[in-house]
Short mmCIF file of C-alpha atoms and ligand atoms in Angstrom, two decimals:
data_model
loop_
_atom_site.label_atom_id
_atom_site.label_comp_id
_atom_site.label_asym_id
_atom_site.label_seq_id
_atom_site.Cartn_x
_atom_site.Cartn_y
_atom_site.Cartn_z
CA MET A 7 -29.51 22.14 -38.12
CA SER A 8 -29.94 21.33 -34.44
CA ASP A 9 -26.97 20.31 -32.36
CA ASP A 10 -28.31 16.75 -32.20
CA SER A 11 -28.79 16.23 -35.93
CA LYS A 12 -25.17 16.76 -36.94
CA LYS A 13 -22.15 14.77 -35.98
CA ARG A 14 -20.39 16.71 -33.23
CA SER A 15 -16.65 16.66 -32.77
CA LYS A 16 -15.21 14.71 -29.86
CA ALA A 17 -13.97 17.90 -28.17
CA THR A 18 -17.52 19.28 -28.15
CA ILE A 19 -19.13 16.03 -26.96
CA ALA A 20 -16.63 15.72 -24.13
CA ALA A 21 -16.59 19.37 -22.98
CA ARG A 22 -20.40 19.48 -22.76
CA ALA A 23 -20.79 15.95 -21.35
CA GLY A 24 -22.92 15.12 -24.38
CA GLY A 25 -25.00 18.32 -24.02
CA TYR A 26 -26.17 17.65 -20.49
CA ILE A 27 -28.50 20.08 -18.71
CA ASP A 28 -30.07 19.06 -15.40
CA ALA A 29 -33.84 19.01 -15.90
CA GLY A 30 -34.44 19.66 -12.20
CA SER A 31 -32.29 22.76 -11.79
CA GLY A 32 -30.94 23.87 -15.16
CA GLY A 33 -27.43 23.06 -13.95
CA VAL A 34 -24.83 22.39 -16.64
CA VAL A 35 -23.21 19.90 -14.28
CA PRO A 36 -25.12 16.77 -13.21
CA PRO A 37 -26.13 16.52 -9.56
CA LEU A 38 -24.65 13.56 -7.72
CA GLN A 39 -27.48 11.16 -6.87
CA ASN A 40 -26.17 8.69 -4.29
CA SER A 41 -29.53 7.11 -3.47
CA THR A 42 -29.44 3.32 -3.64
CA THR A 43 -33.20 3.06 -3.96
CA PHE A 44 -36.08 5.05 -5.48
CA VAL A 45 -39.67 5.56 -4.30
CA LEU A 46 -42.73 3.81 -5.69
CA ASP A 47 -46.15 5.43 -6.04
CA LEU A 48 -49.35 4.34 -4.29
CA ASN A 49 -49.73 1.47 -6.77
CA CYS A 50 -46.16 0.37 -6.07
CA ASP A 51 -45.10 1.47 -9.55
CA PRO A 52 -41.81 3.36 -9.83
CA LEU A 53 -42.14 7.15 -10.04
CA PHE A 54 -39.32 7.01 -12.60
CA PRO A 55 -39.43 3.72 -14.56
CA ASP A 56 -35.64 3.69 -15.11
CA ASN A 57 -34.92 4.06 -11.40
CA ILE A 58 -35.92 1.26 -9.03
CA TYR A 59 -32.72 0.05 -7.38
CA GLY A 60 -29.24 1.54 -7.62
CA ARG A 61 -27.21 -1.56 -8.44
CA ASP A 62 -27.28 -0.76 -12.11
CA GLN A 63 -29.76 2.09 -12.28
CA ASN A 64 -28.22 5.47 -11.80
CA ASP A 65 -28.44 8.66 -13.86
CA GLN A 66 -24.74 9.56 -13.51
CA VAL A 67 -23.68 6.11 -14.68
CA ARG A 68 -26.06 6.31 -17.66
CA LEU A 69 -24.84 9.80 -18.56
CA ALA A 70 -21.17 8.73 -18.45
CA GLU A 71 -22.04 5.68 -20.58
CA SER A 72 -23.84 7.80 -23.17
CA VAL A 73 -20.87 10.18 -23.48
CA ILE A 74 -18.47 7.25 -23.99
CA ALA A 75 -20.80 5.59 -26.52
CA GLU A 76 -20.95 8.81 -28.55
CA LEU A 77 -17.16 9.27 -28.44
CA GLU A 78 -16.68 5.63 -29.39
CA GLY A 79 -19.24 5.53 -32.20
CA ALA A 80 -20.86 2.60 -30.36
CA GLU A 81 -24.50 1.55 -30.16
CA ASP A 82 -24.22 1.15 -26.40
CA SER A 83 -21.68 1.32 -23.56
CA LEU A 84 -21.69 -0.14 -20.06
CA LEU A 85 -19.50 0.91 -17.16
CA PHE A 86 -17.99 -1.57 -14.73
CA ALA A 87 -16.26 -1.50 -11.36
CA SER A 88 -12.85 -1.80 -13.08
CA GLY A 89 -11.25 -2.57 -16.41
CA MET A 90 -10.79 -6.18 -15.30
CA ALA A 91 -14.49 -6.43 -14.42
CA ALA A 92 -15.31 -5.33 -17.99
CA ILE A 93 -12.87 -7.84 -19.55
CA SER A 94 -13.88 -10.73 -17.30
CA THR A 95 -17.57 -10.13 -18.02
CA LEU A 96 -16.94 -10.30 -21.76
CA PHE A 97 -14.80 -13.46 -21.44
CA SER A 98 -17.50 -15.01 -19.25
CA SER A 99 -19.80 -15.11 -22.29
CA LEU A 100 -17.66 -18.00 -23.55
CA LYS A 101 -19.10 -21.44 -22.92
CA ARG A 102 -17.36 -24.67 -22.01
CA GLY A 103 -15.58 -26.15 -25.05
CA GLN A 104 -15.39 -22.86 -26.98
CA SER A 105 -12.10 -21.23 -27.92
CA LEU A 106 -10.46 -17.87 -27.37
CA ILE A 107 -7.45 -16.39 -29.16
CA VAL A 108 -5.72 -13.56 -27.28
CA GLN A 109 -2.72 -11.46 -28.08
CA SER A 110 0.43 -12.69 -26.36
CA GLY A 111 2.33 -10.20 -24.19
CA MET A 112 -0.63 -7.92 -23.47
CA TYR A 113 -1.42 -6.46 -20.02
CA TRP A 114 -0.29 -9.12 -17.59
CA GLY A 115 -3.47 -8.90 -15.48
CA THR A 116 -5.62 -9.81 -18.49
CA THR A 117 -3.34 -12.69 -19.51
CA ALA A 118 -3.26 -14.11 -15.99
CA TRP A 119 -7.05 -13.88 -15.59
CA ALA A 120 -7.70 -15.38 -19.05
CA ARG A 121 -5.42 -18.34 -18.28
CA ASP A 122 -7.17 -19.06 -14.96
CA PHE A 123 -10.64 -18.56 -16.39
CA CYS A 124 -10.07 -20.73 -19.45
CA ARG A 125 -8.65 -23.55 -17.33
CA HIS A 126 -11.66 -23.55 -15.01
CA ARG A 127 -14.27 -23.05 -17.74
CA GLU A 128 -12.53 -25.53 -20.08
CA VAL A 129 -12.22 -22.95 -22.81
CA ASN A 130 -9.40 -23.54 -25.28
CA LEU A 131 -7.00 -20.57 -24.94
CA ILE A 132 -4.46 -19.69 -27.62
CA GLU A 133 -1.96 -16.84 -27.13
CA ALA A 134 -0.33 -15.47 -30.28
CA ASP A 135 1.43 -12.37 -31.58
CA SER A 136 -1.30 -10.26 -33.22
CA SER A 137 1.24 -7.71 -34.49
CA ASP A 138 2.31 -10.40 -36.98
CA THR A 139 -0.79 -9.79 -39.12
CA ASP A 140 -0.37 -12.64 -41.61
CA GLY A 141 0.49 -15.21 -38.95
CA PHE A 142 -2.39 -14.12 -36.71
CA VAL A 143 -4.94 -14.07 -39.53
CA SER A 144 -3.90 -17.51 -40.66
CA LEU A 145 -4.20 -18.76 -37.04
CA ILE A 146 -7.76 -17.41 -36.90
CA GLN A 147 -8.59 -19.08 -40.21
CA THR A 148 -7.21 -22.42 -39.01
CA GLU A 149 -8.54 -22.41 -35.45
CA LYS A 150 -11.92 -20.75 -36.14
CA PRO A 151 -12.16 -19.42 -32.56
CA ASP A 152 -15.30 -18.12 -30.87
CA MET A 153 -13.63 -14.93 -29.68
CA VAL A 154 -10.53 -12.90 -30.56
CA PHE A 155 -9.18 -10.38 -28.05
CA ILE A 156 -6.30 -8.00 -28.77
CA GLU A 157 -4.82 -4.92 -27.10
CA VAL A 158 -3.91 -1.91 -29.25
CA PRO A 159 -1.37 -0.45 -28.54
CA SER A 160 -0.28 -3.24 -26.21
CA ASN A 161 1.05 -2.77 -22.70
CA PRO A 162 4.03 -2.83 -22.11
CA TRP A 163 5.39 -3.99 -25.50
CA ILE A 164 3.58 -1.14 -27.31
CA LEU A 165 2.83 -3.34 -30.31
CA THR A 166 0.32 -2.17 -32.89
CA SER A 167 -1.99 -4.74 -34.46
CA ASP A 168 -4.07 -4.17 -37.57
CA ILE A 169 -7.64 -4.06 -36.22
CA GLU A 170 -9.31 -3.84 -39.63
CA VAL A 171 -7.60 -6.88 -41.11
CA ILE A 172 -7.91 -8.98 -37.94
CA SER A 173 -11.60 -8.04 -37.54
CA LYS A 174 -12.28 -9.16 -41.11
CA ALA A 175 -10.63 -12.53 -40.40
CA ALA A 176 -12.61 -12.90 -37.15
CA ARG A 177 -15.87 -12.07 -38.95
CA SER A 178 -15.17 -14.61 -41.69
CA CYS A 179 -15.40 -17.40 -39.10
CA SER A 180 -18.14 -15.73 -37.01
CA ALA A 181 -15.79 -15.07 -34.09
CA ILE A 182 -16.47 -12.18 -31.72
CA MET A 183 -13.80 -9.53 -32.15
CA ALA A 184 -12.86 -7.41 -29.11
CA VAL A 185 -10.17 -4.76 -28.63
CA ASP A 186 -8.72 -3.34 -25.42
CA ALA A 187 -7.98 0.23 -26.55
CA THR A 188 -6.97 1.60 -23.14
CA ALA A 189 -3.69 3.08 -24.39
CA ALA A 190 -5.46 4.82 -27.29
CA THR A 191 -8.76 6.07 -25.75
CA PRO A 192 -11.86 6.70 -27.93
CA ILE A 193 -10.34 10.04 -28.88
CA LEU A 194 -7.42 8.55 -30.80
CA MET A 195 -8.90 5.30 -32.12
CA GLN A 196 -12.38 3.80 -32.67
CA PRO A 197 -12.06 0.02 -33.09
CA ILE A 198 -15.78 -0.33 -33.88
CA SER A 199 -15.36 1.79 -37.02
CA LEU A 200 -12.50 -0.57 -37.95
CA GLY A 201 -14.76 -3.64 -37.71
CA ALA A 202 -14.51 -4.74 -34.05
CA ASP A 203 -17.65 -5.97 -32.26
CA PHE A 204 -16.57 -4.78 -28.82
CA VAL A 205 -14.14 -2.22 -27.46
CA MET A 206 -12.97 -2.15 -23.89
CA HIS A 207 -11.08 0.43 -21.82
CA SER A 208 -9.69 0.56 -18.37
CA ALA A 209 -11.35 3.93 -17.70
CA THR A 210 -9.07 4.07 -14.65
CA LYS A 211 -6.47 5.34 -17.12
CA ALA A 212 -6.73 8.29 -19.53
CA ILE A 213 -10.54 8.36 -19.84
CA ASN A 214 -10.72 9.50 -16.22
CA GLY A 215 -7.19 10.83 -16.37
CA HIS A 216 -6.67 11.99 -12.79
CA SER A 217 -5.58 8.76 -11.05
CA ASP A 218 -8.55 8.92 -8.69
CA VAL A 219 -11.19 6.54 -10.12
CA ILE A 220 -11.07 2.79 -10.82
CA ALA A 221 -13.48 1.98 -13.67
CA GLY A 222 -13.91 -0.06 -16.82
CA VAL A 223 -16.10 0.26 -19.88
CA LEU A 224 -17.32 -2.06 -22.62
CA SER A 225 -18.93 -0.70 -25.80
CA CYS A 226 -20.60 -2.63 -28.60
CA ALA A 227 -21.24 -2.33 -32.32
CA ASP A 228 -24.61 -4.12 -32.05
CA ALA A 229 -26.75 -3.54 -28.97
CA ASN A 230 -29.12 -6.33 -30.07
CA SER A 231 -26.50 -9.06 -30.13
CA ASP A 232 -26.72 -12.08 -27.83
CA VAL A 233 -23.34 -11.30 -26.31
CA TRP A 234 -24.41 -7.77 -25.39
CA ALA A 235 -27.57 -9.19 -23.78
CA PHE A 236 -25.33 -11.55 -21.79
CA VAL A 237 -23.02 -8.68 -20.75
CA LYS A 238 -25.95 -6.58 -19.51
CA HIS A 239 -27.51 -9.52 -17.69
CA GLU A 240 -24.18 -10.48 -16.10
CA ARG A 241 -23.42 -6.96 -14.88
CA HIS A 242 -26.90 -6.72 -13.38
CA GLY A 243 -26.74 -10.16 -11.78
CA ALA A 244 -23.11 -10.39 -10.73
CA GLY A 245 -23.10 -6.72 -9.75
CA ALA A 246 -19.72 -5.45 -11.02
CA ILE A 247 -21.19 -1.96 -11.30
CA LEU A 248 -19.64 1.49 -11.06
CA SER A 249 -20.72 3.70 -8.15
CA ALA A 250 -22.61 6.93 -8.81
CA HIS A 251 -19.75 8.93 -7.32
CA SER A 252 -17.15 7.28 -9.57
CA ALA A 253 -19.38 7.90 -12.62
CA TRP A 254 -19.74 11.54 -11.61
CA MET A 255 -15.95 11.84 -11.34
CA LEU A 256 -15.60 10.15 -14.73
CA ILE A 257 -17.95 12.67 -16.36
CA ARG A 258 -15.90 15.49 -14.90
CA GLY A 259 -12.64 13.91 -16.02
CA MET A 260 -13.88 13.22 -19.55
CA ARG A 261 -14.70 16.88 -20.19
CA THR A 262 -10.99 17.53 -20.78
CA LEU A 263 -10.14 14.18 -22.36
CA PRO A 264 -9.47 15.46 -25.91
CA LEU A 265 -7.45 18.39 -24.57
CA ARG A 266 -5.39 16.18 -22.26
CA LEU A 267 -4.74 13.73 -25.07
CA GLU A 268 -3.44 16.48 -27.34
CA ARG A 269 -0.83 17.48 -24.76
CA MET A 270 0.02 13.93 -23.70
CA CYS A 271 0.58 12.87 -27.33
CA SER A 272 2.78 15.86 -28.16
CA ASN A 273 4.80 15.36 -24.95
CA ALA A 274 5.17 11.65 -25.68
CA MET A 275 6.30 12.35 -29.24
CA ALA A 276 8.93 14.85 -28.03
CA ILE A 277 10.24 12.42 -25.39
CA ALA A 278 10.29 9.49 -27.83
CA LYS A 279 12.34 11.54 -30.34
CA PHE A 280 14.73 12.62 -27.59
CA LEU A 281 15.21 9.04 -26.36
CA ASP A 282 15.59 7.73 -29.91
CA ARG A 283 18.75 9.84 -30.29
CA HIS A 284 20.16 9.15 -26.83
CA GLU A 285 23.36 7.10 -26.52
CA LYS A 286 22.20 5.30 -23.36
CA ILE A 287 19.01 4.01 -24.99
CA ASP A 288 18.92 0.75 -26.93
CA ALA A 289 15.39 1.03 -28.35
CA VAL A 290 12.30 3.21 -28.08
CA TRP A 291 8.88 1.62 -28.53
CA TYR A 292 6.39 4.30 -29.49
CA PRO A 293 4.11 4.05 -32.55
CA GLY A 294 4.93 7.65 -33.52
CA ILE A 295 8.55 6.81 -34.28
CA ALA A 296 8.94 6.07 -38.00
CA THR A 297 11.04 2.96 -37.36
CA HIS A 298 8.50 1.48 -34.93
CA GLN A 299 7.08 -1.96 -35.84
CA GLY A 300 3.53 -0.63 -36.16
CA HIS A 301 4.10 2.93 -37.37
CA LYS A 302 2.38 2.46 -40.70
CA VAL A 303 -0.70 0.76 -39.27
CA ALA A 304 -0.83 3.17 -36.32
CA SER A 305 -0.73 6.15 -38.70
CA ARG A 306 -3.90 4.79 -40.29
CA GLN A 307 -5.65 3.66 -37.08
CA MET A 308 -4.63 6.60 -34.88
CA PRO A 309 -4.34 9.52 -37.31
CA ASN A 310 -4.65 12.18 -34.59
CA GLY A 311 -1.95 11.02 -32.21
CA PHE A 312 0.04 7.97 -31.17
CA GLY A 313 -0.92 7.94 -27.51
CA TYR A 314 0.69 8.60 -24.17
CA LEU A 315 2.32 5.25 -23.45
CA MET A 316 5.83 4.18 -24.42
CA SER A 317 8.48 1.72 -23.37
CA PHE A 318 12.22 1.99 -23.88
CA LEU A 319 15.24 -0.18 -23.28
CA ILE A 320 18.11 1.20 -21.25
CA LYS A 321 21.53 0.19 -22.58
CA GLY A 322 22.66 -1.96 -19.67
CA SER A 323 21.42 -4.24 -16.94
CA ARG A 324 18.34 -4.61 -14.77
CA GLU A 325 20.15 -2.56 -12.10
CA ASP A 326 20.92 0.23 -14.62
CA ALA A 327 17.22 0.38 -15.51
CA ARG A 328 16.19 0.46 -11.85
CA ASN A 329 18.84 3.14 -11.23
CA PHE A 330 17.31 5.26 -13.97
CA CYS A 331 13.98 5.13 -12.12
CA ARG A 332 15.69 5.97 -8.81
CA HIS A 333 17.26 9.10 -10.32
CA LEU A 334 13.97 10.57 -11.54
CA THR A 335 13.07 13.41 -9.23
CA GLY A 336 9.54 14.41 -10.29
CA ILE A 337 8.14 11.62 -12.46
CA HIS A 338 6.54 9.27 -9.96
CA ARG A 339 7.60 5.65 -9.69
CA ALA A 340 4.14 4.10 -9.69
CA THR A 341 2.10 1.58 -11.60
CA SER A 342 -0.86 2.56 -13.83
CA LEU A 343 -1.05 4.97 -16.74
CA GLY A 344 -3.05 7.73 -18.37
CA GLY A 345 -3.00 10.31 -15.57
CA VAL A 346 -2.17 13.99 -15.92
CA GLU A 347 1.07 13.24 -14.05
CA SER A 348 3.76 11.15 -15.74
CA LEU A 349 4.41 7.73 -14.20
CA VAL A 350 7.39 5.45 -14.68
CA GLU A 351 7.75 1.75 -14.00
CA HIS A 352 10.40 -0.94 -14.20
CA ARG A 353 7.93 -3.58 -15.38
CA ALA A 354 10.20 -6.60 -14.82
CA THR A 355 10.19 -5.80 -11.10
CA VAL A 356 6.37 -5.84 -11.09
CA GLU A 357 5.79 -8.77 -13.44
CA GLY A 358 8.55 -11.06 -12.11
CA GLU A 359 10.01 -13.83 -14.24
CA LEU A 360 6.71 -15.29 -15.42
CA THR A 361 5.98 -12.93 -18.29
CA GLY A 362 9.30 -12.63 -20.10
CA CYS A 363 9.39 -8.86 -19.60
CA LEU A 364 12.85 -7.54 -20.52
CA GLU A 365 15.04 -6.60 -17.54
CA ASN A 366 16.11 -3.28 -19.05
CA LEU A 367 12.59 -2.19 -20.07
CA ILE A 368 11.15 1.04 -18.70
CA ARG A 369 7.48 1.91 -19.23
CA LEU A 370 6.58 5.56 -19.23
CA SER A 371 3.07 6.99 -19.11
CA VAL A 372 3.40 10.58 -20.25
CA GLY A 373 1.31 13.26 -18.56
CA ILE A 374 0.50 16.88 -19.33
CA GLU A 375 3.51 18.49 -17.68
CA ASP A 376 5.83 20.78 -19.64
CA ALA A 377 7.69 18.69 -22.26
CA ALA A 378 11.03 20.46 -21.67
CA ASP A 379 10.82 19.77 -17.91
CA LEU A 380 10.13 16.09 -18.55
CA ILE A 381 12.98 15.75 -21.04
CA ASP A 382 15.35 17.60 -18.71
CA GLU A 383 14.49 15.25 -15.86
CA ILE A 384 14.88 12.14 -18.02
CA ASP A 385 18.20 13.45 -19.38
CA THR A 386 19.55 14.02 -15.86
CA ALA A 387 18.46 10.56 -14.71
CA LEU A 388 20.16 8.98 -17.75
CA ALA A 389 23.34 10.94 -17.04
CA ASN A 390 23.36 9.49 -13.51
CA ILE A 391 23.33 5.80 -14.41
N1 LIG B 10 -6.15 -3.13 -19.81
C1 LIG B 10 -4.97 -2.49 -19.79
C2 LIG B 10 -4.26 -2.22 -21.08
C3 LIG B 10 -4.42 -2.07 -18.57
O1 LIG B 10 -3.23 -1.44 -18.58
C4 LIG B 10 -5.11 -2.36 -17.37
C5 LIG B 10 -4.56 -1.96 -16.06
O2 LIG B 10 -3.42 -1.54 -15.95
C6 LIG B 10 -6.33 -3.03 -17.45
C7 LIG B 10 -6.82 -3.40 -18.68
C8 LIG B 10 -7.12 -3.35 -16.21
O3 LIG B 10 -7.78 -2.20 -15.76
P1 LIG B 10 -8.22 -1.95 -14.24
O4 LIG B 10 -6.96 -1.77 -13.45
O5 LIG B 10 -9.07 -0.72 -14.32
O6 LIG B 10 -8.98 -3.15 -13.79
#
């Protein structure tokens, strides 16, 4: 059996960048082609039909997209200039008078953009708790929306929603079902196999994994759908493309994605268990903890690991939580997630009063450092508040 005819594991797809060999040189790493334009022959026909102008025609971008599509089990994937560019392009497919149901309490940037967009476009926006499966499904059945958008696991509440059940409800009323799976990555969860029409990632996070590329990706279950045609047309026309250099970096980063995820998940699990027993912690939100709201569903949806993102509540005030962050000596106080280095954030400081983020909530993105070092540092910071 040839390599192509059998289903390859994600580790193999990622490590070999989908099996890439450079036709021009035999290189196992793609060359970086920065050209914005490509020559035509004497008849003014392109020498390479897929390469005319670099806005959305670039070999590195296409290669990165094909690797993500294979990891995702998608018919097609498209890269964007950022995660928000991917989300906003998908939302833009909604027409005046249509309706959108989104998960409440998801990434604040998405909520804020959706609210603005829906007001201007006159789209009816409903925000509801998708981790309450029965309530959310019954809302879909009553409202019959045109699109449903959820985030699994959600950021920063780390709620798990049942993608399979919600997708079935969305399908029953012909709504488009989309999932932001940034905190899971295509290694840990494949929403399309669970019934979603679209899956989105901020590739800025773990897919790239080195905190040095801003990128977003949308993947689809049906490359012939009208919405996918719209998404392609919109990216081409509005131009929210990824640069060749960023795509090249993404390909390099993705080669170690499964390996990084293994370490990040085991580190996160060890930290979550440690925090769960700690006297200065009120609650730990991590789907790997048996008492977590979504543990049962997450065990089914993410059988190979519960991800790298967690939140926890410090016993005490806003100032106690901020003091905890101050006393960390190696874990960086910085926004974002999914990098090889652990990052911590007092989200209420960032989000302000608008979002209802709890004052004692700490969000931790767990990296690939040594687990004992991370726990030691967290323990010392807790002892100092
Ligand atoms: N989705 C989630 C879950 C995120 O955490 C973020 C950014 O933090 C985004 C989307 C937006 O991604 P980007 O910053 O790449 O635009």
